[in-house]
mmCIF file of C-alpha atoms in Angstrom:
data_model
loop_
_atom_site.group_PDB
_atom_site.id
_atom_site.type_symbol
_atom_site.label_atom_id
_atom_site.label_comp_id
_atom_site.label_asym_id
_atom_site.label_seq_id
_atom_site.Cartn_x
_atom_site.Cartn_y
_atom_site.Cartn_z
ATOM 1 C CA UNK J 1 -40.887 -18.229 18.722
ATOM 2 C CA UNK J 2 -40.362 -21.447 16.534
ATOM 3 C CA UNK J 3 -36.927 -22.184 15.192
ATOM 4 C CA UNK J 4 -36.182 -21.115 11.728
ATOM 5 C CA UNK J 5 -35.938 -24.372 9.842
ATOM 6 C CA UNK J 6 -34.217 -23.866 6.463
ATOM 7 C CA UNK J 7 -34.243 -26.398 3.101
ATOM 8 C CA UNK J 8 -31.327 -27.596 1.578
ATOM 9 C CA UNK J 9 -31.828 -25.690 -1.638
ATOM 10 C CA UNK J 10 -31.953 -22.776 0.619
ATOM 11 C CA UNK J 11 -29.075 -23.472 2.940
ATOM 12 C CA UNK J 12 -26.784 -24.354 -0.330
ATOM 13 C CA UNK J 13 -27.298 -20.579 -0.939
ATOM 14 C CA UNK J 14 -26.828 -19.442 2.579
ATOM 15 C CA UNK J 15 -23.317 -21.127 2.450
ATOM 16 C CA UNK J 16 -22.455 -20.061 -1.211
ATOM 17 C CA UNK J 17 -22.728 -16.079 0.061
ATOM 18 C CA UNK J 18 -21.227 -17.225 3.551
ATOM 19 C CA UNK J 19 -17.667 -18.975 1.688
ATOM 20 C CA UNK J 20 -17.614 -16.878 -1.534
ATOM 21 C CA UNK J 21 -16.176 -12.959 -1.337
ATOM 22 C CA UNK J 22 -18.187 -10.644 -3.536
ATOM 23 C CA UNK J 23 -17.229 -10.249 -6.794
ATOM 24 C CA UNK J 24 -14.635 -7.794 -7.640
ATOM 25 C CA UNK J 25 -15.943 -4.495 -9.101
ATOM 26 C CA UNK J 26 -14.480 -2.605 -12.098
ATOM 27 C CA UNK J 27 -11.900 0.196 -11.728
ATOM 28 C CA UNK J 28 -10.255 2.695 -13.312
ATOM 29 C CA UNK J 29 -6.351 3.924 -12.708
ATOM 30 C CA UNK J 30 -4.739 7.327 -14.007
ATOM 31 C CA UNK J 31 -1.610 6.393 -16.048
ATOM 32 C CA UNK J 32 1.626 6.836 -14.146
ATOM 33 C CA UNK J 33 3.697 10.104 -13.143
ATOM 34 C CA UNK J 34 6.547 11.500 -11.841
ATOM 35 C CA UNK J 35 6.247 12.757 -8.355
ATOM 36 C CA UNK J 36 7.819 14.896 -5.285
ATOM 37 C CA UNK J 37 7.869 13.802 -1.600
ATOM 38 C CA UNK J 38 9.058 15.812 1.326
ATOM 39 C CA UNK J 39 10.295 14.807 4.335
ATOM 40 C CA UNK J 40 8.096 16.457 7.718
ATOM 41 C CA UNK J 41 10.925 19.476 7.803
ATOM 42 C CA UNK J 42 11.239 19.320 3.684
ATOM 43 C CA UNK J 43 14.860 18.950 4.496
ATOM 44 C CA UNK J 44 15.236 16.075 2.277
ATOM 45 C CA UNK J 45 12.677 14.886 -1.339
ATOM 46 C CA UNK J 46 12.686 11.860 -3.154
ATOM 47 C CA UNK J 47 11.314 12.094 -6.873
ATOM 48 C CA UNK J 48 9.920 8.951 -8.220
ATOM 49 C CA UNK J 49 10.263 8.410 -12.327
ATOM 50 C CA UNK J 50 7.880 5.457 -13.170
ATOM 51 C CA UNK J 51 8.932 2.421 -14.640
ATOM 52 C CA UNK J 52 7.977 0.704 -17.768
ATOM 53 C CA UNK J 53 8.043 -3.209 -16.807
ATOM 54 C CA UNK J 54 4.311 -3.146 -17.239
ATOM 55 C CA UNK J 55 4.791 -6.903 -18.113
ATOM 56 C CA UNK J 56 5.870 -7.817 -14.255
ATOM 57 C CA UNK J 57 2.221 -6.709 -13.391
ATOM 58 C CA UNK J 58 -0.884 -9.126 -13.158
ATOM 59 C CA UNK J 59 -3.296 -8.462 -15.724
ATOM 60 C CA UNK J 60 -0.453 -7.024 -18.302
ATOM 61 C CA UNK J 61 0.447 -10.405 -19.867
ATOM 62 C CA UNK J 62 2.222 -9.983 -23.426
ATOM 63 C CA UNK J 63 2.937 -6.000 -22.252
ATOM 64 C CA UNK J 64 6.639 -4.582 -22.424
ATOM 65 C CA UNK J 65 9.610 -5.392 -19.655
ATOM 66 C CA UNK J 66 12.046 -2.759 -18.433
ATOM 67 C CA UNK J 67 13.221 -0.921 -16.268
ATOM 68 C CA UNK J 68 11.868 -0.508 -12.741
ATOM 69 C CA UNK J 69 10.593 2.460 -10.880
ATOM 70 C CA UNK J 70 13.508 4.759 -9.853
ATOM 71 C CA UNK J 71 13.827 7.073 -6.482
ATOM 72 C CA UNK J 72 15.796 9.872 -6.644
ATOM 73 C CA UNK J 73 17.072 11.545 -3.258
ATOM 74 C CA UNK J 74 17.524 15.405 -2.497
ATOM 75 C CA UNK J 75 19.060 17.348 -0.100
ATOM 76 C CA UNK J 76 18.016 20.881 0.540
ATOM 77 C CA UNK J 77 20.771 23.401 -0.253
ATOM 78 C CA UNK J 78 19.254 26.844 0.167
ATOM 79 C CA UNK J 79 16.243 28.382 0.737
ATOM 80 C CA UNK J 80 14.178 26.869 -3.235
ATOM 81 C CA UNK J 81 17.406 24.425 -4.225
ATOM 82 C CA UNK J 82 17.852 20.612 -3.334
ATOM 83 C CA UNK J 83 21.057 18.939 -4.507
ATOM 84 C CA UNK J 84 20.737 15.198 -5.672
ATOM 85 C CA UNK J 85 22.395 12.516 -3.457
ATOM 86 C CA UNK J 86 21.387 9.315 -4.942
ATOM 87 C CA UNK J 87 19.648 7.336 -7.100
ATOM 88 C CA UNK J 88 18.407 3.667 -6.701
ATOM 89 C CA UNK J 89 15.662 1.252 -8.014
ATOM 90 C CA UNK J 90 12.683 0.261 -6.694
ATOM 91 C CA UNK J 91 10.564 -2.752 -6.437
ATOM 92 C CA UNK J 92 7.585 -1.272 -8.195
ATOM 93 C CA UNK J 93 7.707 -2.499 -12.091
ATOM 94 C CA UNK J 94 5.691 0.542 -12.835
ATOM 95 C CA UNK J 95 5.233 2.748 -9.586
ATOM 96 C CA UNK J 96 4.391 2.626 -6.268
ATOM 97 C CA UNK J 97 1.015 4.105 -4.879
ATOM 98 C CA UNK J 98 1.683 5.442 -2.018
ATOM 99 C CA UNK J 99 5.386 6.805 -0.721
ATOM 100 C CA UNK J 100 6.945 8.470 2.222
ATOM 101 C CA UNK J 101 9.963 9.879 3.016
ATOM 102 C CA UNK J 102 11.492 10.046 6.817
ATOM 103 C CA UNK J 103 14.033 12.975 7.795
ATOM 104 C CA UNK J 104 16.809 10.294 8.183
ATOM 105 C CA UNK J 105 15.873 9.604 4.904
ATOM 106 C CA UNK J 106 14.453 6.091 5.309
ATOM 107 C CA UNK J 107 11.717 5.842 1.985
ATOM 108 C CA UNK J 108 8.602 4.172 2.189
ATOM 109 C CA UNK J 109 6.464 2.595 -0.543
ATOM 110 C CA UNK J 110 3.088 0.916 -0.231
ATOM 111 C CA UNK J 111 1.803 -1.165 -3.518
ATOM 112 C CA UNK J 112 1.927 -1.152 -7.035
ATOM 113 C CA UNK J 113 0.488 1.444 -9.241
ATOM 114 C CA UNK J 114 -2.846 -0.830 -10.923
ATOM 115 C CA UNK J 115 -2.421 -3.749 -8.884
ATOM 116 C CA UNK J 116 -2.576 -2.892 -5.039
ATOM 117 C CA UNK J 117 -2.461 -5.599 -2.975
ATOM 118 C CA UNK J 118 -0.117 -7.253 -5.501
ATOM 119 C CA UNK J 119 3.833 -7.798 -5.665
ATOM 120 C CA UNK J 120 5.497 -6.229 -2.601
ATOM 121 C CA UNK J 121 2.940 -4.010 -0.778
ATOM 122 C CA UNK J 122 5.405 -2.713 1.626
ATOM 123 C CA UNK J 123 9.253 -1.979 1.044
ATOM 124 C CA UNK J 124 11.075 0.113 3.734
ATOM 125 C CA UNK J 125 14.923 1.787 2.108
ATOM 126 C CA UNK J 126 17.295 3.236 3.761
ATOM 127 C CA UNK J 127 18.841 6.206 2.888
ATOM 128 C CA UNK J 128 21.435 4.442 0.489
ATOM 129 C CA UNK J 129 18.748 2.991 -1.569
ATOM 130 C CA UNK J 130 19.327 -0.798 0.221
ATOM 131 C CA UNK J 131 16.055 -2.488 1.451
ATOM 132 C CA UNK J 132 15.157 -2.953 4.432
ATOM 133 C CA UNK J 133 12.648 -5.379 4.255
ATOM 134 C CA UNK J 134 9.974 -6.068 1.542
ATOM 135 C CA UNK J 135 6.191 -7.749 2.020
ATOM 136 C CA UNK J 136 3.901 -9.267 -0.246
ATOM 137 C CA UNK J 137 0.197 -9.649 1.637
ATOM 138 C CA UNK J 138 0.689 -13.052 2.043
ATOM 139 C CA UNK J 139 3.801 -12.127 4.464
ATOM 140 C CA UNK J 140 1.893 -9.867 6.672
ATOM 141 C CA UNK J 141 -1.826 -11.497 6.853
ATOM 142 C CA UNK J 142 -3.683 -15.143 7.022
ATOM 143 C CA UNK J 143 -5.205 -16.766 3.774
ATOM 144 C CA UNK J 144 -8.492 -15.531 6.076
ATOM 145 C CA UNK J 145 -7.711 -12.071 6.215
ATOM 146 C CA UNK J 146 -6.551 -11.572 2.592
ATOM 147 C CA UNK J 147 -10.516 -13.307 1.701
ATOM 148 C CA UNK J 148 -11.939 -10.067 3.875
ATOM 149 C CA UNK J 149 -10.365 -7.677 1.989
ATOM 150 C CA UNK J 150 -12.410 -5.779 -0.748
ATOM 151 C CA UNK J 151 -11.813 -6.396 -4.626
ATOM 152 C CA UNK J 152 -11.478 -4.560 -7.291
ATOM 153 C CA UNK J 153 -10.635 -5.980 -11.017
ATOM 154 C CA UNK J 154 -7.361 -4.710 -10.786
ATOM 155 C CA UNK J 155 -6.649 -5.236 -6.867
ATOM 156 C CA UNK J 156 -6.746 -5.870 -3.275
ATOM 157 C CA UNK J 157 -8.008 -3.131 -0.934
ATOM 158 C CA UNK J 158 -5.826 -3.913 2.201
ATOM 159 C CA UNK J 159 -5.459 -0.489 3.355
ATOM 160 C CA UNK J 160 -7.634 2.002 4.851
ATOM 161 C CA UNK J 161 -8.056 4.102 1.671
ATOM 162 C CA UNK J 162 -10.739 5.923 -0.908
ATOM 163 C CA UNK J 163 -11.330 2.681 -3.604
ATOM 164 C CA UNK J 164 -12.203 3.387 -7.136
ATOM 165 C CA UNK J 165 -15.934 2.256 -7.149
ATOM 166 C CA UNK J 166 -19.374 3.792 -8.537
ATOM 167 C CA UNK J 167 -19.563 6.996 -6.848
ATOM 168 C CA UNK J 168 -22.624 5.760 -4.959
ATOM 169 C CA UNK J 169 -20.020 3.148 -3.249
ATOM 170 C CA UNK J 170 -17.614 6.046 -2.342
ATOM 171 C CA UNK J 171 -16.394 4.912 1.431
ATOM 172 C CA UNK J 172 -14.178 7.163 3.327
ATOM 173 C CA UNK J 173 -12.421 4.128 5.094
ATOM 174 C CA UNK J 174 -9.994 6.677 7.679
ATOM 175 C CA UNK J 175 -6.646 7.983 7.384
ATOM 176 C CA UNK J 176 -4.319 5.725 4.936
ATOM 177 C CA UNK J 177 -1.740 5.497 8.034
ATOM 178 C CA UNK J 178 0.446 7.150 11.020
ATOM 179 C CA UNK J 179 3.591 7.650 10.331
ATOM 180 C CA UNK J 180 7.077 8.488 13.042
ATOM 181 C CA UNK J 181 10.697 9.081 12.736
ATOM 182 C CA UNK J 182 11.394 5.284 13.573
ATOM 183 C CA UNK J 183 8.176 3.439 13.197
ATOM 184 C CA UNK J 184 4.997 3.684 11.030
ATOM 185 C CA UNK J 185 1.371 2.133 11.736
ATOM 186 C CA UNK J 186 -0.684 1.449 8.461
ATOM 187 C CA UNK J 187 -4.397 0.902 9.505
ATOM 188 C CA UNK J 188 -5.913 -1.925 7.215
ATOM 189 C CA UNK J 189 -9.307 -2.732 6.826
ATOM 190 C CA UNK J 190 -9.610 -5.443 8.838
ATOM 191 C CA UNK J 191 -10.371 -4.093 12.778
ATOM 192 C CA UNK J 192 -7.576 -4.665 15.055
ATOM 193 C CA UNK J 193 -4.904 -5.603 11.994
ATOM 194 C CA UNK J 194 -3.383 -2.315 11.898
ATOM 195 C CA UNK J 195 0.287 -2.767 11.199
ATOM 196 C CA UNK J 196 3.234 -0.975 12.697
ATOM 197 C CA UNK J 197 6.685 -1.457 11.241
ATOM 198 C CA UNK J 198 9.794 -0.587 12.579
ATOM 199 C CA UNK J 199 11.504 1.875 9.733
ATOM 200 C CA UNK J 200 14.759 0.376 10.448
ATOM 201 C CA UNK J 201 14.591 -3.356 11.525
ATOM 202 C CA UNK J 202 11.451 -4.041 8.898
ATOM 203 C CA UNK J 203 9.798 -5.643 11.377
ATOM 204 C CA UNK J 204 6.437 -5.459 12.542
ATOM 205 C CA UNK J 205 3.670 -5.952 15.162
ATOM 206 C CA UNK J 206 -0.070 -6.002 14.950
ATOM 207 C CA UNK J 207 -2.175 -2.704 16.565
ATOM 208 C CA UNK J 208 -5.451 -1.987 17.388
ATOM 209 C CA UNK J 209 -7.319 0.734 16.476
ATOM 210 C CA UNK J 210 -6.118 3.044 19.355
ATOM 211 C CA UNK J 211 -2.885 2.080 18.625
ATOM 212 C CA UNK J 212 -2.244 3.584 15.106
ATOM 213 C CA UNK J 213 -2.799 7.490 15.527
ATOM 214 C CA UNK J 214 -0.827 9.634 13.217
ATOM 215 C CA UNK J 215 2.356 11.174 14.379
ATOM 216 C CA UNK J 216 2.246 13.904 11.889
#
């Protein structure tokens, strides 16, 4: 077989799909609620009351400042009640997009509600609202690996997660993440960048696929 010779128009073009991501597709975001999350024995809930700093976001120029997300903690107290403990602010200006809440109480949040991949994508609490530690992308991955992620107008598809896109690009990338009384693994869509943090250090180590299997 000869060897594939190509011309310089056509190895311009090669190199422009090569170095260039694809262009980020159009989404579409609900507007913000409050919500409920239980701890694995529902012995403890945190509600979160969205924000209205819509200005701190990208892509809200000119739009209102305020207050930040809130997270209010609950005990349970009888068999339907929960009594509230505490009350602290988030990191999210509006809310976060994903959130979990350990029986010690430690509280989880993962991104910003229309603009994931954007601001702090992780933030670990203890149970006295202080932060653990907080990550933007560009604390957790290479300049490289942020390029492979998928875009959307709105944001960066780091996790393992359904996207908003055409329904004809619907993807189910996996389960969102695995999740322990003292550590968590987030798989990411990058093979063998799974990320495990400890929930009370903040630190982290990379995982491989094997490696981040859910715990409940």
């Amino acid at each position: 077989m000869l060897p594939m010779r190509l011309s310089i128009p056509l190895m311009a073009v090669v190199a422009l799909i090569v170095l260039n991501p694809a262009p980020a597709f159009p989404d579409d975001w609900p507007g913000p609620i409050e919500l409920e999350f239980f701890s694995p024995t529902r012995n403890l809930k945190v509600r979160i009351t969205p924000g209205k700093s819509y200005g701190d976001q990208i892509g809200f120029a000119g739009a209102q400042k305020g207050l930040y997300a809130t997270a209010e903690l609950y005990r349970k107290s009888g068999a339907d009640a929960y009594t509230s403990i505490r009350t602290f602010t988030l990191l999210n200006p509006v809310a976060p997009v994903d959130v979990f809440l350990t029986d010690a109480g430690n509280v989880i949040t993962f991104d910003n509600w229309h603009n994931m991949g954007y601001g702090k994508v992780v933030a670990l609490y203890r149970l006295d609202g202080s932060v653990v530690r907080a990550y933007a992308l560009q604390d957790l991955f290479s300049a490289n690996d942020i390029q492979r992620f998928l875009r959307s107008i709105s944001s960066v598809w780091w996790r393992k997660t359904i996207v908003p896109m055409p329904p004809e690009m619907y993807e189910e990338k996996g389960p969102k993440l695995a999740i322990g009384q003292r550590s968590l693994c987030v798989a990411t869509a990058i093979k063998g960048r799974n990320v495990e943090f400890d929930l009370e250090t903040g630190g982290y180590v990379f995982r491989g696929e094997r490696e981040c299997v859910p715990l409940w």
